[in-house]
Coordinates of C-alpha atoms in Angstrom, one line a residue:
Chain W
M196 CA 35.5 -62.0 14.8
T197 CA 35.7 -58.2 14.9
L198 CA 35.6 -58.2 11.1
L199 CA 32.5 -60.4 11.0
L200 CA 30.7 -58.3 13.6
A201 CA 31.6 -55.2 11.7
L202 CA 30.3 -56.8 8.5
A203 CA 27.1 -57.8 10.3
A204 CA 26.7 -54.3 11.6
A205 CA 27.2 -52.9 8.2
Q206 CA 24.6 -55.2 6.8
A207 CA 22.1 -54.2 9.5
A208 CA 22.7 -50.5 9.3
P209 CA 20.1 -48.5 7.4
A210 CA 21.2 -46.6 4.4
A211 CA 22.9 -43.3 5.2
P212 CA 20.2 -40.6 5.5
K213 CA 20.0 -38.4 2.4
P214 CA 21.5 -35.1 3.3
L215 CA 18.9 -32.3 3.5
T216 CA 18.8 -29.6 0.8
P217 CA 19.0 -26.0 1.9
S218 CA 15.2 -25.5 1.4
E219 CA 14.5 -28.7 3.3
I220 CA 16.6 -27.4 6.2
V221 CA 14.5 -24.1 6.1
A222 CA 11.2 -26.0 5.9
Q223 CA 12.1 -28.3 8.8
S224 CA 13.6 -25.6 11.1
P225 CA 12.4 -25.2 14.7
A226 CA 10.6 -22.0 15.7
T227 CA 13.6 -21.1 17.8
A228 CA 15.7 -20.7 14.7
W229 CA 13.7 -17.5 13.7
R230 CA 13.3 -14.0 15.1
E231 CA 10.2 -11.9 14.5
I232 CA 11.0 -8.7 12.5
R233 CA 9.6 -5.8 14.5
P234 CA 6.8 -3.8 12.8
E235 CA 8.9 -0.6 13.0
D236 CA 11.5 -2.4 10.9
L237 CA 9.1 -3.4 8.2
M238 CA 8.4 -0.8 5.5
V239 CA 5.6 -1.5 3.0
I240 CA 5.6 0.0 -0.5
D241 CA 2.3 -0.1 -2.3
Y242 CA 2.3 0.7 -6.0
Q243 CA -0.3 2.5 -8.1
G244 CA -2.1 -0.2 -10.1
G245 CA -1.3 -2.8 -7.5
G246 CA 1.6 -4.8 -6.2
R247 CA 3.7 -4.4 -3.1
T248 CA 7.3 -4.6 -2.0
I249 CA 8.3 -5.0 1.6
I250 CA 11.6 -3.9 3.1
E251 CA 13.2 -4.9 6.4
L252 CA 15.2 -2.0 7.9
A253 CA 18.5 -2.4 9.6
P254 CA 18.7 0.1 12.5
A255 CA 21.6 -1.7 14.1
F256 CA 23.8 -0.7 11.1
A257 CA 22.6 2.8 10.1
P258 CA 20.5 4.2 13.0
V259 CA 20.4 7.8 11.8
H260 CA 19.5 7.0 8.2
V261 CA 16.9 4.5 9.4
A262 CA 15.4 7.1 11.8
N263 CA 15.2 9.5 8.8
I264 CA 13.5 6.8 6.6
R265 CA 11.0 6.0 9.4
A266 CA 10.2 9.8 9.7
L267 CA 9.8 10.2 5.9
A268 CA 7.5 7.2 5.7
G269 CA 5.5 8.5 8.7
A270 CA 5.0 11.8 6.9
G271 CA 3.9 10.2 3.6
Y272 CA 7.0 11.6 1.9
W273 CA 7.0 8.9 -0.8
N274 CA 3.3 8.8 -1.5
G275 CA 3.2 9.6 -5.2
A276 CA 7.0 9.1 -5.7
S277 CA 8.3 7.1 -8.6
I278 CA 10.8 4.4 -9.6
Y279 CA 12.9 6.4 -12.1
R280 CA 16.0 4.3 -12.5
V281 CA 16.4 0.6 -13.4
Q282 CA 19.9 -0.4 -14.5
D283 CA 20.3 -4.0 -15.6
N284 CA 22.5 -6.1 -13.4
Y285 CA 22.8 -3.3 -10.9
V286 CA 20.1 -1.3 -9.1
T287 CA 16.5 -0.1 -9.1
Q288 CA 16.1 3.4 -7.5
W289 CA 13.1 5.4 -6.3
G290 CA 12.4 8.6 -4.6
V291 CA 11.0 12.1 -5.0
N292 CA 11.8 14.8 -7.6
E293 CA 13.1 18.2 -6.5
G294 CA 10.3 20.2 -5.0
G295 CA 8.7 17.2 -3.4
P296 CA 6.9 17.2 -0.1
A297 CA 8.3 18.9 2.9
V298 CA 10.8 17.0 5.0
P299 CA 9.8 16.4 8.6
A300 CA 11.7 18.5 11.1
S301 CA 13.2 15.4 12.8
V302 CA 15.0 14.3 9.6
V303 CA 18.8 14.8 9.9
K304 CA 19.6 16.6 6.6
K305 CA 23.3 15.6 6.7
P306 CA 23.5 12.3 8.4
P307 CA 26.9 10.8 9.5
A308 CA 28.6 8.4 7.1
E309 CA 27.0 5.2 8.5
Y310 CA 28.9 3.1 6.0
D311 CA 30.3 0.9 8.7
R312 CA 30.0 0.5 12.5
P313 CA 32.0 -1.0 15.4
L314 CA 32.4 -4.8 15.2
R315 CA 31.9 -4.8 18.9
G316 CA 28.4 -6.0 19.8
L317 CA 27.9 -8.0 16.6
T318 CA 29.8 -11.3 17.3
P319 CA 29.3 -12.4 13.7
R320 CA 29.2 -16.0 12.5
P321 CA 32.2 -16.4 10.1
L322 CA 31.0 -17.7 6.7
G323 CA 34.1 -20.0 6.6
Y324 CA 34.9 -19.3 2.9
S325 CA 37.1 -16.7 1.4
D326 CA 36.0 -13.3 0.0
A327 CA 37.6 -11.0 -2.6
Y328 CA 36.6 -7.8 -0.8
A329 CA 37.1 -8.1 2.9
P330 CA 39.4 -10.0 5.3
R331 CA 36.3 -11.5 7.1
V332 CA 32.7 -12.1 6.0
G333 CA 29.8 -13.8 7.6
H334 CA 26.5 -13.0 9.2
A335 CA 25.4 -11.0 12.3
L336 CA 22.0 -10.2 13.7
G337 CA 20.5 -11.8 10.6
W338 CA 22.5 -9.8 8.0
P339 CA 25.4 -10.4 5.7
V340 CA 28.4 -8.5 7.0
A341 CA 32.1 -8.0 6.3
W342 CA 34.6 -7.0 9.0
N343 CA 38.2 -6.2 9.6
P344 CA 39.6 -7.4 12.9
A345 CA 42.5 -5.0 12.5
T346 CA 40.2 -1.9 12.5
G347 CA 37.4 -3.3 14.6
R348 CA 34.9 -2.1 12.0
A349 CA 32.0 -4.0 10.3
N350 CA 29.7 -3.2 7.5
L351 CA 26.6 -4.6 5.7
T352 CA 27.4 -5.9 2.2
H353 CA 25.8 -5.2 -1.2
C354 CA 24.1 -8.5 -1.8
Y355 CA 21.1 -9.1 -4.1
G356 CA 18.1 -7.3 -2.7
M357 CA 20.0 -5.1 -0.2
V358 CA 18.6 -1.5 0.0
G359 CA 20.8 1.6 0.3
V360 CA 20.6 5.3 0.3
G361 CA 21.3 7.2 -2.9
R362 CA 23.7 10.1 -2.6
D363 CA 25.7 12.6 -4.5
M364 CA 29.5 12.9 -4.3
A365 CA 31.2 12.6 -0.9
P366 CA 31.0 13.9 1.8
D367 CA 27.2 13.8 1.1
T368 CA 25.7 10.6 2.6
G369 CA 22.2 11.0 1.3
M370 CA 19.3 12.1 3.6
G371 CA 17.3 8.9 2.9
G372 CA 14.8 10.3 0.5
E373 CA 16.2 8.3 -2.5
L374 CA 16.7 4.6 -2.0
Y375 CA 17.9 1.8 -4.3
A376 CA 17.8 -1.9 -4.3
V377 CA 20.4 -4.3 -5.7
I378 CA 18.9 -6.3 -8.6
G379 CA 22.0 -8.0 -10.1
H380 CA 25.3 -9.6 -9.2
A381 CA 26.4 -8.2 -5.8
P382 CA 28.1 -4.8 -6.5
R383 CA 30.4 -5.2 -3.5
H384 CA 32.7 -2.4 -4.6
L385 CA 29.9 -0.1 -3.1
D386 CA 30.5 -1.6 0.3
R387 CA 31.7 1.1 2.8
N388 CA 30.9 3.8 0.2
I389 CA 27.2 4.0 0.8
A390 CA 24.8 3.7 3.7
L391 CA 23.0 0.3 3.5
V392 CA 19.7 0.4 5.4
G393 CA 17.9 -2.8 4.8
R394 CA 16.8 -5.5 2.3
L395 CA 13.8 -6.5 0.2
V396 CA 11.9 -9.3 1.9
E397 CA 8.9 -9.7 -0.4
G398 CA 7.9 -8.4 -3.9
I399 CA 11.5 -8.0 -5.1
E400 CA 10.2 -8.9 -8.6
N401 CA 8.2 -5.7 -8.6
M402 CA 11.6 -4.0 -8.7
S403 CA 13.8 -6.5 -10.6
A404 CA 11.4 -7.3 -13.5
L405 CA 10.8 -3.7 -14.6
P406 CA 11.9 -2.5 -18.0
R407 CA 15.4 -1.1 -17.9
G408 CA 15.8 2.6 -18.2
T409 CA 17.3 3.7 -21.5
E410 CA 19.3 6.8 -20.4
A411 CA 22.7 6.7 -18.8
L412 CA 22.8 4.8 -15.5
G413 CA 19.5 3.2 -16.3
I414 CA 17.6 6.4 -15.7
Y415 CA 14.2 6.6 -17.4
K416 CA 13.6 9.0 -20.2
A417 CA 12.3 12.4 -18.9
G418 CA 8.6 12.2 -18.5
T419 CA 8.5 8.5 -18.0
V420 CA 8.8 6.3 -14.9
A421 CA 9.1 2.6 -14.3
R422 CA 6.4 2.5 -11.7
M423 CA 4.5 5.0 -9.5
I424 CA 4.4 4.5 -5.7
A425 CA 1.0 4.9 -4.1
A426 CA 2.1 4.8 -0.5
V427 CA 5.0 3.9 1.7
R428 CA 4.2 3.0 5.3
L429 CA 5.8 1.3 8.3
A430 CA 4.0 -1.9 9.4
S431 CA 3.9 -0.3 12.8
A432 CA 1.7 2.5 11.4
M433 CA -0.8 0.0 9.9
P434 CA -3.8 -1.3 11.6
E435 CA -2.7 -4.4 13.4
A436 CA -4.9 -6.8 11.4
E437 CA -3.3 -5.5 8.2
R438 CA 0.3 -5.7 9.2
P439 CA 2.5 -8.1 7.3
R440 CA 4.5 -10.3 9.6
F441 CA 7.9 -11.7 8.8
Q442 CA 10.6 -13.6 10.4
A443 CA 14.3 -13.7 9.6
M444 CA 16.4 -16.7 10.4
N445 CA 18.6 -16.3 13.5
T446 CA 22.1 -16.4 12.0
A447 CA 23.5 -17.5 15.3
S448 CA 21.4 -20.6 15.2
A449 CA 22.5 -24.2 14.5
T450 CA 19.9 -24.3 11.8
F451 CA 21.6 -21.4 9.9
S452 CA 25.0 -23.1 10.1
S453 CA 23.4 -26.3 8.6
Y454 CA 21.8 -24.1 5.9
V455 CA 25.2 -22.5 5.0
R456 CA 27.0 -25.9 5.0
A457 CA 24.3 -27.3 2.7
R458 CA 24.5 -24.4 0.3
A459 CA 28.3 -24.9 0.1
N460 CA 27.9 -28.7 -0.4
R461 CA 24.9 -29.3 -2.6
K462 CA 24.2 -33.0 -2.7
D463 CA 20.7 -32.9 -4.3
A464 CA 20.2 -35.6 -7.0
F465 CA 20.9 -32.8 -9.5
F466 CA 24.5 -32.1 -8.4
N467 CA 27.5 -34.2 -9.4
I468 CA 30.2 -32.1 -7.7
P469 CA 29.5 -30.0 -4.6
S470 CA 31.5 -26.9 -4.8
G471 CA 32.8 -27.1 -1.2
G472 CA 32.3 -23.4 -0.8
V473 CA 29.8 -20.6 -1.1
D474 CA 30.2 -16.9 -1.4
L475 CA 28.6 -14.5 1.1
C476 CA 25.8 -13.3 -1.2
N477 CA 25.0 -16.8 -2.4
A478 CA 24.0 -17.7 1.1
P479 CA 21.0 -15.3 1.6
V480 CA 19.5 -15.2 5.0
P481 CA 16.1 -17.0 4.9
V482 CA 13.2 -14.8 5.5
R483 CA 9.6 -16.0 5.7
R484 CA 6.0 -14.9 6.5
T485 CA 5.4 -15.6 10.2
P486 CA 3.6 -18.9 10.4
A487 CA 0.1 -18.9 12.0
P488 CA 0.3 -20.1 15.6
S489 CA -1.3 -23.5 14.9
S490 CA 1.3 -24.3 12.2
S491 CA 4.4 -23.0 14.1
R492 CA 6.7 -25.8 15.3
Chain F
M59 CA 69.1 23.4 -1.7
T60 CA 67.8 19.9 -2.3
L61 CA 64.7 20.9 -0.5
L62 CA 64.2 24.0 -2.5
L63 CA 64.8 22.2 -5.7
A64 CA 62.3 19.5 -4.6
L65 CA 59.8 22.2 -3.8
A66 CA 60.3 23.9 -7.1
A67 CA 59.9 20.6 -8.9
A68 CA 56.7 20.0 -6.9
Q69 CA 55.4 23.4 -7.9
A70 CA 56.2 22.8 -11.5
A71 CA 54.8 19.3 -11.6
P72 CA 51.4 18.9 -13.1
A73 CA 48.7 17.4 -10.8
A74 CA 48.9 13.7 -10.6
P75 CA 46.8 12.3 -13.5
K76 CA 43.3 11.2 -12.3
P77 CA 43.2 7.4 -12.5
L78 CA 41.0 6.1 -15.3
T79 CA 37.7 4.5 -14.5
P80 CA 37.0 1.0 -15.8
S81 CA 34.7 2.5 -18.5
E82 CA 37.3 5.1 -19.5
I83 CA 39.9 2.3 -19.9
V84 CA 37.5 0.5 -22.2
A85 CA 36.7 3.6 -24.2
Q86 CA 40.4 4.5 -24.7
S87 CA 41.6 1.0 -25.4
P88 CA 43.7 0.3 -28.5
A89 CA 42.2 -1.9 -31.3
T90 CA 44.8 -4.6 -30.4
A91 CA 43.1 -5.1 -27.1
W92 CA 40.1 -6.7 -28.9
R93 CA 39.3 -9.8 -30.8
E94 CA 36.6 -10.1 -33.4
I95 CA 33.9 -12.7 -32.5
R96 CA 33.5 -15.1 -35.4
P97 CA 30.1 -15.1 -37.0
E98 CA 29.7 -18.8 -36.4
D99 CA 30.1 -18.0 -32.7
L100 CA 27.3 -15.4 -32.6
M101 CA 23.8 -16.6 -32.2
V102 CA 20.9 -14.2 -32.8
I103 CA 17.5 -14.6 -31.1
D104 CA 14.7 -12.6 -32.6
Y105 CA 11.5 -12.4 -30.7
Q106 CA 7.9 -12.3 -31.9
G107 CA 6.8 -8.7 -31.5
G108 CA 10.3 -7.4 -31.8
G109 CA 13.5 -7.3 -29.8
R110 CA 16.7 -9.3 -30.1
T111 CA 19.2 -11.1 -27.8
I112 CA 22.6 -12.0 -29.1
I113 CA 24.8 -14.8 -27.6
E114 CA 28.4 -15.5 -28.0
L115 CA 29.1 -19.3 -28.1
A116 CA 32.2 -20.8 -26.4
P117 CA 33.3 -23.8 -28.6
A118 CA 36.7 -24.0 -26.8
F119 CA 34.9 -25.1 -23.6
A120 CA 32.0 -27.3 -24.8
P121 CA 32.7 -28.2 -28.4
V122 CA 30.1 -31.0 -28.8
H123 CA 27.3 -29.0 -27.1
V124 CA 28.2 -25.9 -29.3
A125 CA 28.2 -28.1 -32.4
N126 CA 24.7 -29.3 -31.4
I127 CA 23.5 -25.8 -30.8
R128 CA 24.8 -24.6 -34.2
A129 CA 23.1 -27.5 -35.9
L130 CA 19.8 -26.8 -34.1
A131 CA 19.9 -23.1 -35.0
G132 CA 20.8 -24.1 -38.6
A133 CA 17.7 -26.3 -38.8
G134 CA 15.4 -23.6 -37.4
Y135 CA 14.8 -25.7 -34.3
W136 CA 13.9 -22.8 -32.0
N137 CA 11.8 -20.9 -34.5
G138 CA 8.5 -20.7 -32.6
A139 CA 10.0 -21.8 -29.3
S140 CA 9.2 -20.0 -26.0
I141 CA 10.8 -18.6 -22.9
Y142 CA 8.9 -20.6 -20.4
R143 CA 10.9 -20.1 -17.2
V144 CA 12.0 -16.8 -15.5
Q145 CA 13.2 -17.3 -11.9
D146 CA 14.1 -14.2 -10.0
N147 CA 17.8 -13.9 -9.1
Y148 CA 18.5 -17.1 -11.0
V149 CA 17.8 -18.0 -14.6
T150 CA 15.7 -17.4 -17.7
Q151 CA 15.2 -20.6 -19.7
W152 CA 13.9 -21.2 -23.2
G153 CA 13.4 -24.1 -25.6
V154 CA 11.0 -26.4 -27.3
N155 CA 8.2 -28.4 -25.8
E156 CA 8.0 -32.1 -26.2
G157 CA 7.0 -33.0 -29.8
G158 CA 8.9 -30.1 -31.2
P159 CA 10.6 -30.1 -34.5
A160 CA 12.8 -33.0 -35.6
V161 CA 16.4 -32.9 -34.4
P162 CA 19.0 -32.8 -37.2
A163 CA 20.9 -36.0 -37.7
S164 CA 24.3 -34.4 -36.8
V165 CA 23.1 -33.6 -33.3
V166 CA 24.7 -35.8 -30.6
K167 CA 21.8 -36.9 -28.4
K168 CA 23.9 -37.8 -25.4
P169 CA 26.9 -35.4 -25.4
P170 CA 29.8 -36.0 -23.1
A171 CA 29.8 -34.0 -19.8
E172 CA 31.6 -30.9 -21.0
Y173 CA 31.5 -29.4 -17.6
D174 CA 35.2 -28.7 -17.6
R175 CA 38.2 -29.2 -19.9
P176 CA 42.0 -29.5 -19.7
L177 CA 43.7 -26.4 -18.3
R178 CA 46.4 -27.1 -20.9
G179 CA 46.1 -24.7 -23.8
L180 CA 44.3 -22.0 -21.8
T181 CA 47.1 -20.1 -20.0
P182 CA 44.6 -18.1 -18.0
R183 CA 45.3 -14.7 -16.5
P184 CA 44.9 -15.1 -12.7
L185 CA 42.3 -12.6 -11.3
G186 CA 44.6 -12.0 -8.3
Y187 CA 41.8 -12.1 -5.7
S188 CA 40.4 -15.0 -3.8
D189 CA 37.3 -17.0 -4.6
A190 CA 35.0 -19.1 -2.4
Y191 CA 34.5 -21.8 -5.0
A192 CA 37.7 -22.7 -6.7
P193 CA 41.4 -22.7 -5.9
R194 CA 42.1 -20.4 -8.9
V195 CA 40.0 -18.1 -10.9
G196 CA 40.7 -15.6 -13.7
H197 CA 40.2 -15.2 -17.5
A198 CA 41.2 -17.2 -20.5
L199 CA 40.3 -16.7 -24.2
G200 CA 38.0 -13.9 -23.2
W201 CA 36.0 -15.9 -20.7
P202 CA 35.7 -16.1 -16.9
V203 CA 37.2 -19.4 -15.7
A204 CA 38.1 -21.4 -12.7
W205 CA 40.8 -24.0 -12.5
N206 CA 42.6 -26.4 -10.2
P207 CA 46.3 -26.8 -10.8
A208 CA 46.2 -30.2 -8.9
T209 CA 43.8 -31.8 -11.4
G210 CA 44.8 -29.8 -14.4
R211 CA 41.1 -29.0 -15.2
A212 CA 39.4 -25.7 -16.0
N213 CA 35.8 -24.6 -16.3
L214 CA 33.7 -21.7 -17.3
T215 CA 31.9 -20.0 -14.4
H216 CA 28.2 -19.1 -13.8
C217 CA 28.5 -15.3 -13.9
Y218 CA 25.7 -12.9 -14.8
G219 CA 24.7 -13.4 -18.4
M220 CA 26.3 -16.8 -18.9
V221 CA 24.4 -19.3 -21.0
G222 CA 24.1 -23.0 -20.2
V223 CA 22.4 -26.2 -21.3
G224 CA 19.3 -27.3 -19.3
R225 CA 19.4 -30.9 -18.4
D226 CA 17.6 -33.6 -16.3
M227 CA 19.3 -35.6 -13.6
A228 CA 22.8 -36.9 -14.1
P229 CA 24.2 -38.5 -16.2
D230 CA 22.1 -36.6 -18.7
T231 CA 24.0 -33.5 -19.9
G232 CA 21.3 -31.9 -22.0
M233 CA 21.3 -32.2 -25.8
G234 CA 21.3 -28.4 -26.2
G235 CA 17.6 -27.8 -27.1
E236 CA 16.9 -26.1 -23.8
L237 CA 19.1 -23.2 -22.8
Y238 CA 19.2 -20.8 -19.9
A239 CA 20.9 -17.5 -19.1
V240 CA 21.9 -16.3 -15.6
I241 CA 19.9 -13.2 -14.6
G242 CA 21.0 -12.9 -10.9
H243 CA 23.8 -13.2 -8.5
A244 CA 26.3 -15.7 -9.9
P245 CA 25.0 -19.2 -9.0
R246 CA 28.5 -20.6 -8.9
H247 CA 27.4 -23.8 -7.2
L248 CA 26.3 -24.8 -10.7
D249 CA 29.9 -24.7 -11.9
R250 CA 31.1 -28.1 -13.1
N251 CA 27.6 -29.5 -12.9
I252 CA 26.3 -28.1 -16.1
A253 CA 27.6 -27.4 -19.6
L254 CA 28.1 -23.7 -20.1
V255 CA 28.2 -22.8 -23.7
G256 CA 28.3 -19.0 -24.0
R257 CA 27.1 -15.7 -22.8
L258 CA 24.6 -12.9 -23.6
V259 CA 26.4 -10.0 -25.4
E260 CA 23.4 -7.8 -26.3
G261 CA 19.7 -7.6 -25.4
I262 CA 20.1 -9.3 -22.0
E263 CA 17.3 -7.0 -20.7
N264 CA 15.0 -8.9 -23.1
M265 CA 15.6 -11.9 -20.8
S266 CA 16.3 -10.3 -17.4
A267 CA 13.4 -7.8 -17.3
L268 CA 10.6 -10.3 -18.0
P269 CA 7.8 -11.0 -15.4
R270 CA 8.9 -13.9 -13.1
G271 CA 7.1 -17.2 -13.5
T272 CA 4.7 -18.0 -10.8
E273 CA 5.1 -21.7 -10.6
A274 CA 7.8 -23.7 -8.8
L275 CA 11.3 -22.8 -10.2
G276 CA 9.9 -19.8 -11.9
I277 CA 8.1 -21.9 -14.6
Y278 CA 5.3 -20.1 -16.3
K279 CA 1.7 -21.2 -15.6
A280 CA 0.6 -23.8 -18.2
G281 CA -0.6 -22.1 -21.3
T282 CA 1.4 -19.0 -20.8
V283 CA 4.9 -18.0 -21.8
A284 CA 7.2 -15.1 -21.1
R285 CA 8.1 -14.4 -24.7
M286 CA 7.8 -16.2 -28.0
I287 CA 10.9 -16.7 -30.2
A288 CA 10.5 -15.9 -33.9
A289 CA 13.8 -17.2 -35.1
V290 CA 17.3 -18.2 -33.8
R291 CA 20.1 -18.0 -36.4
L292 CA 23.9 -18.0 -36.4
A293 CA 25.3 -14.7 -37.6
S294 CA 27.2 -16.8 -40.2
A295 CA 23.9 -17.9 -41.7
M296 CA 22.7 -14.3 -42.1
P297 CA 23.4 -12.1 -45.2
E298 CA 26.7 -10.4 -44.6
A299 CA 25.2 -6.9 -44.5
E300 CA 22.8 -7.9 -41.8
R301 CA 25.2 -9.7 -39.5
P302 CA 25.8 -8.1 -36.1
R303 CA 29.5 -7.7 -35.4
F304 CA 31.0 -7.8 -31.9
Q305 CA 34.4 -7.8 -30.3
A306 CA 35.4 -9.2 -26.9
M307 CA 38.3 -7.8 -25.0
N308 CA 41.4 -9.9 -25.2
T309 CA 41.8 -11.0 -21.6
A310 CA 45.6 -11.5 -22.2
S311 CA 46.0 -7.8 -23.1
A312 CA 47.5 -5.1 -20.9
T313 CA 44.3 -3.2 -21.3
F314 CA 42.3 -6.0 -19.6
S315 CA 44.8 -6.0 -16.7
S316 CA 44.3 -2.3 -16.3
Y317 CA 40.5 -2.8 -16.4
V318 CA 40.5 -5.4 -13.7
R319 CA 42.8 -3.4 -11.5
A320 CA 40.6 -0.3 -11.9
R321 CA 37.5 -2.4 -11.0
A322 CA 39.3 -3.6 -7.9
N323 CA 40.4 -0.1 -6.9
R324 CA 37.6 2.3 -7.8
K325 CA 38.9 5.9 -7.5
D326 CA 36.1 7.8 -9.2
A327 CA 35.0 10.9 -7.4
F328 CA 32.1 8.8 -6.1
F329 CA 34.2 6.4 -4.1
N330 CA 35.7 7.0 -0.7
I331 CA 37.2 3.6 -0.1
P332 CA 38.4 1.4 -3.0
S333 CA 37.7 -2.2 -2.1
G334 CA 41.1 -3.4 -3.0
G335 CA 39.7 -6.5 -4.6
V336 CA 37.0 -7.7 -7.0
D337 CA 35.3 -11.0 -7.5
L338 CA 35.4 -12.9 -10.7
C339 CA 31.9 -12.2 -11.8
N340 CA 32.2 -8.5 -10.9
A341 CA 34.9 -8.1 -13.5
P342 CA 32.9 -8.9 -16.7
V343 CA 34.8 -9.2 -19.9
P344 CA 34.0 -6.1 -22.0
V345 CA 32.2 -6.8 -25.2
R346 CA 31.3 -4.2 -27.8
R347 CA 29.9 -3.7 -31.3
T348 CA 32.8 -3.7 -33.7
P349 CA 33.6 -0.1 -34.5
A350 CA 33.3 1.1 -38.0
P351 CA 36.8 1.1 -39.7
S352 CA 37.1 4.9 -39.7
S353 CA 36.5 5.1 -35.9
S354 CA 38.8 2.2 -34.9
R355 CA 41.9 3.2 -33.2

């Protein structure tokens, strides 16, 4: 009798719902799964000849460097600067040649080595899969992070699109006037050796699709540049109607957990064998243009 | 007395030798650390308007697909083909539109799913650091591989620059007429779901630095292409004097072990904190132009 009932139930049951893909999870996410990026944390790079790249800054991880960068943008420091280094499978770098514009007085010339920070206050979501570089990895405050419970320290990680501060040899940390973006496989060996200050959230192709520099380290030949920068501004310094608006997924949300699980277990029609795991930099935090009020869920 | 002797010895001892960087290890490697890539395993893509990309094929991992690709190159199948897909942080893909040239009779239209192979016969060198995707990773026959001791199966992995065969939905495996190269962070979730058949060994920037396609999946708008291919030939089909010659580092060599250790423990002047680990795709197998006989070591 039990068997028959079970069979009847099985016959009546609808087909198991098709698991959602990562992009379906993002598309169907509730508004509560997102946080608005503050306009003082959005930096807009406009290029000569057109095109734009937008960066989200990470003041919770490198406050002095980020304050420097905001001050430099506010002073128009990079207006007329160039992208002068594009190294394949590594980084695109931009900044100002020697003898560039004056640095605002508020800029800290020798910032502290903000290569990591206290774990305390982050309460990261563990990724749940192993990592070759750090005892623990996961996400905190919308960012990819690594941490070490033994030392109580946490750091941002060099994933695709992350932005850091160029520097000379230690103990120099870089003032913030030269920045780079990761355009290749995550160079995680740079973690804890450089100040990471943000990530590209739009227009990454304006940095990743440039011709590679032909000199050592992908530097452009003297007298040539990859692209000239017209202006770099914080969104907070733009007229309100012109400001770009973005949201990052809340990495403490249930939606983000579903997204990571789906990335680790792809069951789209295309996939035969879900990998059962995902590495930190292959689970990028979703970022989107803020939906218009009428279309927000 | 012992103390004095020890002090004297310390004073006399030369400074500890500076550890070699990964590139110094490659530059100083003995000739025995390299294997010549066979001309039938080198495929040369020449573009209309100039430029070249060279691929090393991996017949030990996907013999039927590689035989197909050799036959297609031999028949001039891709002469006049296009790069029609460039998706940022993912892949560049090329091939022939419907109604392209005839496929040689030797081509297997429905190849077996060469997504993995027996571990037996590979004796891989374990990387020594953990991986989010597979129980074991390392290198075998000069290639990055993952394997599962429980199943006795091994597979090539989707690292930067690896080349695979485009396909439709399973059980289709792709005939070999459409190929893609990884141009971003390793999409390891594709491992064991696609036939990997080789890697880019030169001219990767001719694929990675192209404008990204604007349609879904990075496909180019109808009527446009990223780049036209003039000819694809095996090096073995070229006049001997024109053949490019390459060597891949022998991944069973002591030199390769030193190289991996150095990549996991960067001690250049630039680095403050060696990571103590490296992930599989961040330890790419060194490949070089074969040195002229006089300059070989």
